[in-house]
Amino acid sequence: MAIAKRTFDALIIGGGGAGLRAALQLSHANLKVAVVSKVFPTRSHTVSAQGGIAASLGNVSEDNWHWHMYDTVKGSDYLGDQDAIEFMCRQANEAVIELEHFGMPFDRLPNGKIYQRPFGGMTQNYGGAPVMRTCAVADRTGHAMLHTLYQRNIAAKTHFFEEYFAVDLVMDGHGYALGAVALEIESGEPIFIEARATLLATGGAGRIFSATTNALINTGDGLGMALRAGIPLEDMEFWQFHPTGIAGAGVLVTEGVRGEGGYLVNKDGERFMERYAPSAKDLASRDVVSRAMAVEIHEGRGCGKDGDYVELKLDHLGPEVIQHRLPGIRDLSIKFAHVDPIEAPIPVVPTVHYMMGGIPTNLQGQVVMPTTTAPEEAVLGLYAIGECACVSVHGANRLGSNSLLDLIVFGRAAGNHVIEYLKENPFPRPVPDGALDLPMARLSRWDAKRDGITVDELREQMRKTMQRHCGVFRKEEVLQEGVREMLEIAARLPDVMLRDHSKIYNTGRIEALELENLMGVALATMISAAARQESRGAHARDDYPLRDDDNWLKHTLYFSEGHRLDYKPVRLKPLTVEPFKPKARVY
Amino acid sequence: MRFSIYRYNPETDSKPHMQDYELDIEAGNMMLLDAILLLKAQDETLSVRRSCREGVCGSDAMNINGRNGLACVTPLSGLKQPIELRPLPGQPVVRDLVVDLSQFYKQYRSIKPYLINNEPEPEIERLQSPEDREKLDGLYECILCACCSTACPSFWWNPDKFVGPAGLLQAYRFIADTRDQATNERLDNLEDPYRLFRCHSIMTCVDVCPKGLNPTGAIGKIKEMLVKRTV
């Protein structure tokens, strides 16, 4: 089958914060860069980020990157790689100042500097008093950041392939990435985009669960592409449950609400976090707060007639603070919970929010994996950044406001590395015969099948199974049952058929391709979770309630071939400073 | 619950038609998008854009019972049945509820929607007082959903020449930003019988904006600045 071909220096798959930050770096270097995005870039999920972006600017309270680094290492439950965490926290100030220079409309302090607010797990002096580190644009920080980055890319004349769905990576026999095949959604025609460097920036995959704060587009497309190219996924058992998703709707309520002074109460009106985290209380890290909420609900102290949620109280902050600092939250609460938070508390439940794991990379964003000759080597010409990557700065639990930071620090770092890599690799490598077979077969499979079950049916089974078997608290029998069920569900994937075989703007076809990606991510998650017999960060086991550093201070690697697991050591040595040694984690 | 939805697939249909659907559901606290997703599960061929499902990404703008809005933040309970869904008006239809927004995006790009400041970059942030920052409230929150521009008759008639409310709102967002130094060029760029002055202040843009923004107000301020500049 003939296929159109376009050639660029670099190809970025994903138009969210990480992809657009990397694109900007490359466009500024006068490289020919293509951004492929399945939605118009400002519709990417970065737009939903609310509370802010962390940087130790110290505009309000004394701060430095060492403290930020300590908090991030502790927040990760010591699974985060300390070299990557040092790298990110050191660069945070510069990266945020750069966003301000790009035009991002940060809230301001009376002295004209960027406004900062407290956030969970962010402290002064290595675990002391809460620090005001999170730079905010009201409660719309992600929106402001994504639009600013898109606007800079307009100025930089970045080439966008809007509403193109990336199907698969194109690799050669020597392990180099040569670009990707994408489907133009409007015409239904495939296209081969050739590039000497390919960056995956496809975001998260929260849609493997029934209840998630994630957008409908968060289907793990880059992770699916990596798995099909034989690349493993790292630490997929670690999924963050955000404490405050609106009960029933799943819509996110920023931790910034608690940063501004809001707190959680149970049906007795008790501020229960005081019992679980006497010092940080409602600003303990997210895994700690979510577990406390789950315990309150489980032990019968939940609110409402079914006792299945707790309440987030913020009316005491007064209309002024709510309207000025949290206007978006008020709006969402009125729309989705039918509650005006100026008058009454918001019903909330822990809700799947963020994937700490992802495609393994080094500090430059290069995808790395074990080879026959070395424990870890870079896949040449292939990069991953943002939520789809695991570098790993978030380890077993991400701190709020570190994800937007991750996007820009590693988006920029990967961009810089690509610039050097392209100098050393000035010419496209030959595309071997058959290199496009995998993506083209993947596409034609959906037109060949004419009877079977629907995409929606299998997807909903998968989501229910993940929700039931891989929740806030996990245990052996439930996880093993989950693995069995997921293997059965995944085995039915070949039975799924499309009812609509038309070409033009066929969203059913896109959802089918997304389902294949979701399935890979769900399997990786369930199988990695069932294997880890300890509690660490977001992975909490009833039957193994303690962290086990002797046996489990290591990263999981899941390979789709044979559903094989492997492990690699945590990088405990920072770049320049002394390591933070694992110790008991108390908030 | 009854729906009447605009259907058009250029591969098979010679012209568009309205198709009736029924769903056996209670409106309860459901949003219109929830119902559309249920319909989509029944009828895979129905095409619609959607992403965040909470009113911040701007994907699922459509014409709902004659009025532009976002399906994901429109409560089902307030809608008269049969709920009539059509694509955003005045734009080429790609398929069903999906329209081609090329002109809309082109007009947005035409106002240079990025900060222009030619001073050397300081090592720290460019300072801005809270009062100056407040001037951007009600402007920067635009989600580019196109509800406003596609509700504007002036944009229907001259989508290639009139910037439209969304683009003009963003033009003013940068004019109002104390960090931006290109006010004069920005005004030059708009001083044109079509680009700015096709706005006749009928305020449908304000009426339909799902974020409660006021493009007409911003356009008025640009016009005021142009007048002041000439005297």
PDB file of C-alpha atoms in Angstrom, chain B:
ATOM      1  CA  MET B   1     -35.121  11.176  26.714  1.00  0.00           C
ATOM      2  CA  ARG B   2     -35.359  12.276  23.097  1.00  0.00           C
ATOM      3  CA  PHE B   3     -32.671  13.732  20.860  1.00  0.00           C
ATOM      4  CA  SER B   4     -32.569  15.047  17.324  1.00  0.00           C
ATOM      5  CA  ILE B   5     -29.030  15.138  15.998  1.00  0.00           C
ATOM      6  CA  TYR B   6     -27.528  16.583  12.821  1.00  0.00           C
ATOM      7  CA  ARG B   7     -25.923  13.810  10.811  1.00  0.00           C
ATOM      8  CA  TYR B   8     -23.706  14.143   7.801  1.00  0.00           C
ATOM      9  CA  ASN B   9     -21.086  11.743   6.513  1.00  0.00           C
ATOM     10  CA  PRO B  10     -19.672  13.081   3.240  1.00  0.00           C
ATOM     11  CA  GLU B  11     -18.671   9.559   2.166  1.00  0.00           C
ATOM     12  CA  THR B  12     -22.236   8.241   2.135  1.00  0.00           C
ATOM     13  CA  ASP B  13     -24.668  11.155   2.462  1.00  0.00           C
ATOM     14  CA  SER B  14     -25.559  13.487  -0.390  1.00  0.00           C
ATOM     15  CA  LYS B  15     -26.911  15.974   2.138  1.00  0.00           C
ATOM     16  CA  PRO B  16     -27.219  16.332   5.908  1.00  0.00           C
ATOM     17  CA  HIS B  17     -30.266  15.102   7.832  1.00  0.00           C
ATOM     18  CA  MET B  18     -31.559  15.119  11.397  1.00  0.00           C
ATOM     19  CA  GLN B  19     -31.640  11.739  13.129  1.00  0.00           C
ATOM     20  CA  ASP B  20     -33.828  10.920  16.129  1.00  0.00           C
ATOM     21  CA  TYR B  21     -32.417   9.060  19.116  1.00  0.00           C
ATOM     22  CA  GLU B  22     -33.884   7.924  22.403  1.00  0.00           C
ATOM     23  CA  LEU B  23     -32.188   7.102  25.670  1.00  0.00           C
ATOM     24  CA  ASP B  24     -33.869   5.461  28.617  1.00  0.00           C
ATOM     25  CA  ILE B  25     -32.258   7.616  31.307  1.00  0.00           C
ATOM     26  CA  GLU B  26     -33.175  10.104  33.994  1.00  0.00           C
ATOM     27  CA  ALA B  27     -31.524  13.494  33.538  1.00  0.00           C
ATOM     28  CA  GLY B  28     -30.541  13.606  37.227  1.00  0.00           C
ATOM     29  CA  ASN B  29     -27.161  15.284  37.508  1.00  0.00           C
ATOM     30  CA  MET B  30     -26.030  14.174  34.054  1.00  0.00           C
ATOM     31  CA  MET B  31     -24.416  16.527  31.607  1.00  0.00           C
ATOM     32  CA  LEU B  32     -25.282  16.518  27.914  1.00  0.00           C
ATOM     33  CA  LEU B  33     -21.890  14.992  27.049  1.00  0.00           C
ATOM     34  CA  ASP B  34     -22.671  11.967  29.282  1.00  0.00           C
ATOM     35  CA  ALA B  35     -25.772  11.354  27.170  1.00  0.00           C
ATOM     36  CA  ILE B  36     -23.856  11.815  23.912  1.00  0.00           C
ATOM     37  CA  LEU B  37     -21.301   9.217  25.067  1.00  0.00           C
ATOM     38  CA  LEU B  38     -24.162   6.782  25.774  1.00  0.00           C
ATOM     39  CA  LEU B  39     -25.550   7.448  22.302  1.00  0.00           C
ATOM     40  CA  LYS B  40     -22.092   6.919  20.853  1.00  0.00           C
ATOM     41  CA  ALA B  41     -21.913   3.519  22.592  1.00  0.00           C
ATOM     42  CA  GLN B  42     -25.208   2.641  20.828  1.00  0.00           C
ATOM     43  CA  ASP B  43     -24.263   4.166  17.493  1.00  0.00           C
ATOM     44  CA  GLU B  44     -20.547   4.153  16.838  1.00  0.00           C
ATOM     45  CA  THR B  45     -20.973   6.209  13.656  1.00  0.00           C
ATOM     46  CA  LEU B  46     -21.872   9.413  15.522  1.00  0.00           C
ATOM     47  CA  SER B  47     -18.833  11.732  15.387  1.00  0.00           C
ATOM     48  CA  VAL B  48     -18.118  14.385  17.990  1.00  0.00           C
ATOM     49  CA  ARG B  49     -15.007  15.927  19.529  1.00  0.00           C
ATOM     50  CA  ARG B  50     -14.502  15.623  23.303  1.00  0.00           C
ATOM     51  CA  SER B  51     -11.626  15.555  25.750  1.00  0.00           C
ATOM     52  CA  CYS B  52     -11.557  16.983  29.297  1.00  0.00           C
ATOM     53  CA  ARG B  53     -15.318  16.622  29.998  1.00  0.00           C
ATOM     54  CA  GLU B  54     -15.098  19.486  32.519  1.00  0.00           C
ATOM     55  CA  GLY B  55     -15.283  22.639  30.410  1.00  0.00           C
ATOM     56  CA  VAL B  56     -11.604  23.608  30.152  1.00  0.00           C
ATOM     57  CA  CYS B  57     -10.379  22.087  26.871  1.00  0.00           C
ATOM     58  CA  GLY B  58     -13.071  23.521  24.574  1.00  0.00           C
ATOM     59  CA  SER B  59     -13.467  20.412  22.375  1.00  0.00           C
ATOM     60  CA  ASP B  60     -17.189  19.706  22.575  1.00  0.00           C
ATOM     61  CA  ALA B  61     -18.656  23.041  21.507  1.00  0.00           C
ATOM     62  CA  MET B  62     -21.873  22.572  19.551  1.00  0.00           C
ATOM     63  CA  ASN B  63     -25.237  24.156  18.913  1.00  0.00           C
ATOM     64  CA  ILE B  64     -27.631  22.917  21.608  1.00  0.00           C
ATOM     65  CA  ASN B  65     -31.310  23.725  21.114  1.00  0.00           C
ATOM     66  CA  GLY B  66     -30.301  26.679  18.990  1.00  0.00           C
ATOM     67  CA  ARG B  67     -27.607  28.034  21.272  1.00  0.00           C
ATOM     68  CA  ASN B  68     -23.841  27.459  21.216  1.00  0.00           C
ATOM     69  CA  GLY B  69     -22.373  25.787  24.296  1.00  0.00           C
ATOM     70  CA  LEU B  70     -20.132  23.043  25.665  1.00  0.00           C
ATOM     71  CA  ALA B  71     -21.908  19.696  25.975  1.00  0.00           C
ATOM     72  CA  CYS B  72     -19.825  18.678  29.013  1.00  0.00           C
ATOM     73  CA  VAL B  73     -21.012  21.544  31.210  1.00  0.00           C
ATOM     74  CA  THR B  74     -24.600  21.727  29.970  1.00  0.00           C
ATOM     75  CA  PRO B  75     -26.923  19.954  32.437  1.00  0.00           C
ATOM     76  CA  LEU B  76     -29.384  17.628  30.708  1.00  0.00           C
ATOM     77  CA  SER B  77     -32.152  18.566  33.123  1.00  0.00           C
ATOM     78  CA  GLY B  78     -32.432  22.122  31.815  1.00  0.00           C
ATOM     79  CA  LEU B  79     -32.892  21.154  28.166  1.00  0.00           C
ATOM     80  CA  LYS B  80     -36.192  21.068  26.289  1.00  0.00           C
ATOM     81  CA  GLN B  81     -36.866  17.800  24.417  1.00  0.00           C
ATOM     82  CA  PRO B  82     -36.233  16.632  21.838  1.00  0.00           C
ATOM     83  CA  ILE B  83     -32.772  18.013  22.441  1.00  0.00           C
ATOM     84  CA  GLU B  84     -31.631  19.341  19.099  1.00  0.00           C
ATOM     85  CA  LEU B  85     -27.886  19.117  18.473  1.00  0.00           C
ATOM     86  CA  ARG B  86     -26.236  20.739  15.486  1.00  0.00           C
ATOM     87  CA  PRO B  87     -22.644  21.564  14.588  1.00  0.00           C
ATOM     88  CA  LEU B  88     -21.376  25.070  15.373  1.00  0.00           C
ATOM     89  CA  PRO B  89     -23.022  27.391  12.830  1.00  0.00           C
ATOM     90  CA  GLY B  90     -21.325  29.005   9.863  1.00  0.00           C
ATOM     91  CA  GLN B  91     -18.357  26.636   9.601  1.00  0.00           C
ATOM     92  CA  PRO B  92     -17.783  23.876   7.052  1.00  0.00           C
ATOM     93  CA  VAL B  93     -19.008  20.572   8.497  1.00  0.00           C
ATOM     94  CA  VAL B  94     -16.436  17.776   8.410  1.00  0.00           C
ATOM     95  CA  ARG B  95     -18.861  15.174   9.691  1.00  0.00           C
ATOM     96  CA  ASP B  96     -21.864  15.155  12.069  1.00  0.00           C
ATOM     97  CA  LEU B  97     -21.087  17.549  14.941  1.00  0.00           C
ATOM     98  CA  VAL B  98     -17.462  18.088  13.890  1.00  0.00           C
ATOM     99  CA  VAL B  99     -16.712  21.360  12.082  1.00  0.00           C
ATOM    100  CA  ASP B 100     -13.617  22.658  10.329  1.00  0.00           C
ATOM    101  CA  LEU B 101     -12.208  25.441  12.549  1.00  0.00           C
ATOM    102  CA  SER B 102      -9.301  26.419  10.235  1.00  0.00           C
ATOM    103  CA  GLN B 103     -10.565  29.980   9.747  1.00  0.00           C
ATOM    104  CA  PHE B 104     -11.111  30.410  13.457  1.00  0.00           C
ATOM    105  CA  TYR B 105      -7.550  29.298  14.263  1.00  0.00           C
ATOM    106  CA  LYS B 106      -6.143  31.371  11.420  1.00  0.00           C
ATOM    107  CA  GLN B 107      -7.759  34.512  12.806  1.00  0.00           C
ATOM    108  CA  TYR B 108      -6.422  33.657  16.266  1.00  0.00           C
ATOM    109  CA  ARG B 109      -2.882  33.348  14.858  1.00  0.00           C
ATOM    110  CA  SER B 110      -3.303  36.617  12.946  1.00  0.00           C
ATOM    111  CA  ILE B 111      -3.401  38.720  16.122  1.00  0.00           C
ATOM    112  CA  LYS B 112       0.055  37.449  17.179  1.00  0.00           C
ATOM    113  CA  PRO B 113      -1.188  35.757  20.334  1.00  0.00           C
ATOM    114  CA  TYR B 114       2.105  35.859  22.219  1.00  0.00           C
ATOM    115  CA  LEU B 115       3.913  38.278  24.478  1.00  0.00           C
ATOM    116  CA  ILE B 116       6.183  40.696  22.630  1.00  0.00           C
ATOM    117  CA  ASN B 117       8.870  42.315  24.748  1.00  0.00           C
ATOM    118  CA  ASN B 118      12.176  43.344  23.243  1.00  0.00           C
ATOM    119  CA  GLU B 119      14.008  44.268  26.432  1.00  0.00           C
ATOM    120  CA  PRO B 120      16.858  42.015  27.549  1.00  0.00           C
ATOM    121  CA  GLU B 121      15.453  39.239  29.734  1.00  0.00           C
ATOM    122  CA  PRO B 122      16.027  39.850  33.447  1.00  0.00           C
ATOM    123  CA  GLU B 123      17.382  36.995  35.562  1.00  0.00           C
ATOM    124  CA  ILE B 124      14.186  36.987  37.563  1.00  0.00           C
ATOM    125  CA  GLU B 125      10.558  37.330  36.574  1.00  0.00           C
ATOM    126  CA  ARG B 126       9.381  40.559  34.943  1.00  0.00           C
ATOM    127  CA  LEU B 127       7.644  42.324  37.783  1.00  0.00           C
ATOM    128  CA  GLN B 128       3.943  43.067  37.527  1.00  0.00           C
ATOM    129  CA  SER B 129       1.714  44.480  40.255  1.00  0.00           C
ATOM    130  CA  PRO B 130      -1.339  42.469  41.350  1.00  0.00           C
ATOM    131  CA  GLU B 131      -3.487  45.332  40.018  1.00  0.00           C
ATOM    132  CA  ASP B 132      -1.849  45.143  36.588  1.00  0.00           C
ATOM    133  CA  ARG B 133      -2.164  41.364  36.611  1.00  0.00           C
ATOM    134  CA  GLU B 134      -5.856  41.695  37.389  1.00  0.00           C
ATOM    135  CA  LYS B 135      -6.332  43.472  34.064  1.00  0.00           C
ATOM    136  CA  LEU B 136      -5.818  40.066  32.420  1.00  0.00           C
ATOM    137  CA  ASP B 137      -8.652  38.428  34.352  1.00  0.00           C
ATOM    138  CA  GLY B 138     -11.585  37.737  32.098  1.00  0.00           C
ATOM    139  CA  LEU B 139      -9.233  37.600  29.091  1.00  0.00           C
ATOM    140  CA  TYR B 140      -6.609  34.875  29.541  1.00  0.00           C
ATOM    141  CA  GLU B 141      -9.202  32.228  30.516  1.00  0.00           C
ATOM    142  CA  CYS B 142     -10.399  31.758  26.911  1.00  0.00           C
ATOM    143  CA  ILE B 143     -10.411  28.069  25.921  1.00  0.00           C
ATOM    144  CA  LEU B 144     -10.706  28.591  22.129  1.00  0.00           C
ATOM    145  CA  CYS B 145     -13.930  26.590  21.971  1.00  0.00           C
ATOM    146  CA  ALA B 146     -15.237  28.883  19.202  1.00  0.00           C
ATOM    147  CA  CYS B 147     -18.728  29.175  20.720  1.00  0.00           C
ATOM    148  CA  CYS B 148     -18.509  32.970  20.446  1.00  0.00           C
ATOM    149  CA  SER B 149     -17.059  33.458  16.971  1.00  0.00           C
ATOM    150  CA  THR B 150     -19.415  30.900  15.433  1.00  0.00           C
ATOM    151  CA  ALA B 151     -22.403  32.651  17.049  1.00  0.00           C
ATOM    152  CA  CYS B 152     -21.397  35.964  15.494  1.00  0.00           C
ATOM    153  CA  PRO B 153     -23.140  36.929  12.220  1.00  0.00           C
ATOM    154  CA  SER B 154     -20.204  39.186  11.273  1.00  0.00           C
ATOM    155  CA  PHE B 155     -17.899  36.161  11.518  1.00  0.00           C
ATOM    156  CA  TRP B 156     -20.311  34.054   9.442  1.00  0.00           C
ATOM    157  CA  TRP B 157     -20.239  36.603   6.605  1.00  0.00           C
ATOM    158  CA  ASN B 158     -16.523  37.448   6.723  1.00  0.00           C
ATOM    159  CA  PRO B 159     -14.598  34.665   8.461  1.00  0.00           C
ATOM    160  CA  ASP B 160     -11.563  35.444   6.287  1.00  0.00           C
ATOM    161  CA  LYS B 161     -11.528  39.182   7.070  1.00  0.00           C
ATOM    162  CA  PHE B 162     -13.131  39.713  10.492  1.00  0.00           C
ATOM    163  CA  VAL B 163     -10.939  38.505  13.381  1.00  0.00           C
ATOM    164  CA  GLY B 164     -14.014  37.501  15.401  1.00  0.00           C
ATOM    165  CA  PRO B 165     -14.692  37.821  19.119  1.00  0.00           C
ATOM    166  CA  ALA B 166     -12.307  35.070  20.308  1.00  0.00           C
ATOM    167  CA  GLY B 167      -9.344  36.470  18.389  1.00  0.00           C
ATOM    168  CA  LEU B 168     -10.110  40.036  19.436  1.00  0.00           C
ATOM    169  CA  LEU B 169     -10.442  39.030  23.073  1.00  0.00           C
ATOM    170  CA  GLN B 170      -6.935  37.561  22.857  1.00  0.00           C
ATOM    171  CA  ALA B 171      -5.654  40.637  21.023  1.00  0.00           C
ATOM    172  CA  TYR B 172      -6.803  42.714  23.969  1.00  0.00           C
ATOM    173  CA  ARG B 173      -5.320  40.175  26.440  1.00  0.00           C
ATOM    174  CA  PHE B 174      -1.861  41.100  25.080  1.00  0.00           C
ATOM    175  CA  ILE B 175      -2.612  44.820  24.723  1.00  0.00           C
ATOM    176  CA  ALA B 176      -3.701  44.853  28.378  1.00  0.00           C
ATOM    177  CA  ASP B 177      -0.571  43.006  29.561  1.00  0.00           C
ATOM    178  CA  THR B 178       1.850  45.565  31.071  1.00  0.00           C
ATOM    179  CA  ARG B 179       4.735  43.308  30.056  1.00  0.00           C
ATOM    180  CA  ASP B 180       3.867  43.563  26.362  1.00  0.00           C
ATOM    181  CA  GLN B 181       5.521  46.308  24.306  1.00  0.00           C
ATOM    182  CA  ALA B 182       3.752  45.928  20.988  1.00  0.00           C
ATOM    183  CA  THR B 183       0.535  47.835  21.681  1.00  0.00           C
ATOM    184  CA  ASN B 184       0.959  50.154  18.704  1.00  0.00           C
ATOM    185  CA  GLU B 185       1.665  47.355  16.241  1.00  0.00           C
ATOM    186  CA  ARG B 186      -1.265  45.425  17.662  1.00  0.00           C
ATOM    187  CA  LEU B 187      -3.575  48.395  17.169  1.00  0.00           C
ATOM    188  CA  ASP B 188      -2.217  48.951  13.626  1.00  0.00           C
ATOM    189  CA  ASN B 189      -2.957  45.326  12.898  1.00  0.00           C
ATOM    190  CA  LEU B 190      -6.612  45.822  13.872  1.00  0.00           C
ATOM    191  CA  GLU B 191      -7.286  49.297  12.466  1.00  0.00           C
ATOM    192  CA  ASP B 192      -9.229  48.059   9.490  1.00  0.00           C
ATOM    193  CA  PRO B 193     -12.860  48.224   8.406  1.00  0.00           C
ATOM    194  CA  TYR B 194     -13.111  44.445   8.591  1.00  0.00           C
ATOM    195  CA  ARG B 195     -10.643  43.059  11.124  1.00  0.00           C
ATOM    196  CA  LEU B 196     -12.075  44.945  14.097  1.00  0.00           C
ATOM    197  CA  PHE B 197     -14.913  47.146  12.904  1.00  0.00           C
ATOM    198  CA  ARG B 198     -17.195  44.404  11.622  1.00  0.00           C
ATOM    199  CA  CYS B 199     -18.163  44.009  15.290  1.00  0.00           C
ATOM    200  CA  HIS B 200     -21.528  45.732  15.758  1.00  0.00           C
ATOM    201  CA  SER B 201     -21.748  45.007  19.475  1.00  0.00           C
ATOM    202  CA  ILE B 202     -24.751  42.695  19.262  1.00  0.00           C
ATOM    203  CA  MET B 203     -23.197  40.735  22.143  1.00  0.00           C
ATOM    204  CA  THR B 204     -24.153  37.183  21.165  1.00  0.00           C
ATOM    205  CA  CYS B 205     -20.531  36.319  21.968  1.00  0.00           C
ATOM    206  CA  VAL B 206     -21.001  37.408  25.582  1.00  0.00           C
ATOM    207  CA  ASP B 207     -24.286  35.574  25.761  1.00  0.00           C
ATOM    208  CA  VAL B 208     -22.873  32.191  24.696  1.00  0.00           C
ATOM    209  CA  CYS B 209     -19.379  32.205  26.256  1.00  0.00           C
ATOM    210  CA  PRO B 210     -19.232  29.110  28.496  1.00  0.00           C
ATOM    211  CA  LYS B 211     -16.497  30.729  30.587  1.00  0.00           C
ATOM    212  CA  GLY B 212     -18.493  33.902  31.235  1.00  0.00           C
ATOM    213  CA  LEU B 213     -16.026  36.129  29.356  1.00  0.00           C
ATOM    214  CA  ASN B 214     -16.886  39.383  27.638  1.00  0.00           C
ATOM    215  CA  PRO B 215     -15.370  39.744  24.156  1.00  0.00           C
ATOM    216  CA  THR B 216     -17.636  42.704  23.330  1.00  0.00           C
ATOM    217  CA  GLY B 217     -16.200  44.598  26.300  1.00  0.00           C
ATOM    218  CA  ALA B 218     -12.648  43.870  25.160  1.00  0.00           C
ATOM    219  CA  ILE B 219     -13.486  44.943  21.598  1.00  0.00           C
ATOM    220  CA  GLY B 220     -14.951  48.188  22.979  1.00  0.00           C
ATOM    221  CA  LYS B 221     -11.699  48.873  24.804  1.00  0.00           C
ATOM    222  CA  ILE B 222      -9.652  48.315  21.641  1.00  0.00           C
ATOM    223  CA  LYS B 223     -11.937  50.717  19.750  1.00  0.00           C
ATOM    224  CA  GLU B 224     -11.521  53.283  22.534  1.00  0.00           C
ATOM    225  CA  MET B 225      -7.747  52.994  22.340  1.00  0.00           C
ATOM    226  CA  LEU B 226      -7.854  53.538  18.583  1.00  0.00           C
ATOM    227  CA  VAL B 227      -9.926  56.672  19.041  1.00  0.00           C
ATOM    228  CA  LYS B 228      -7.604  58.000  21.746  1.00  0.00           C
ATOM    229  CA  ARG B 229      -4.618  57.310  19.547  1.00  0.00           C
ATOM    230  CA  THR B 230      -5.924  59.558  16.774  1.00  0.00           C
ATOM    231  CA  VAL B 231      -6.718  62.587  18.982  1.00  0.00           C
TER     232      VAL B 231
END
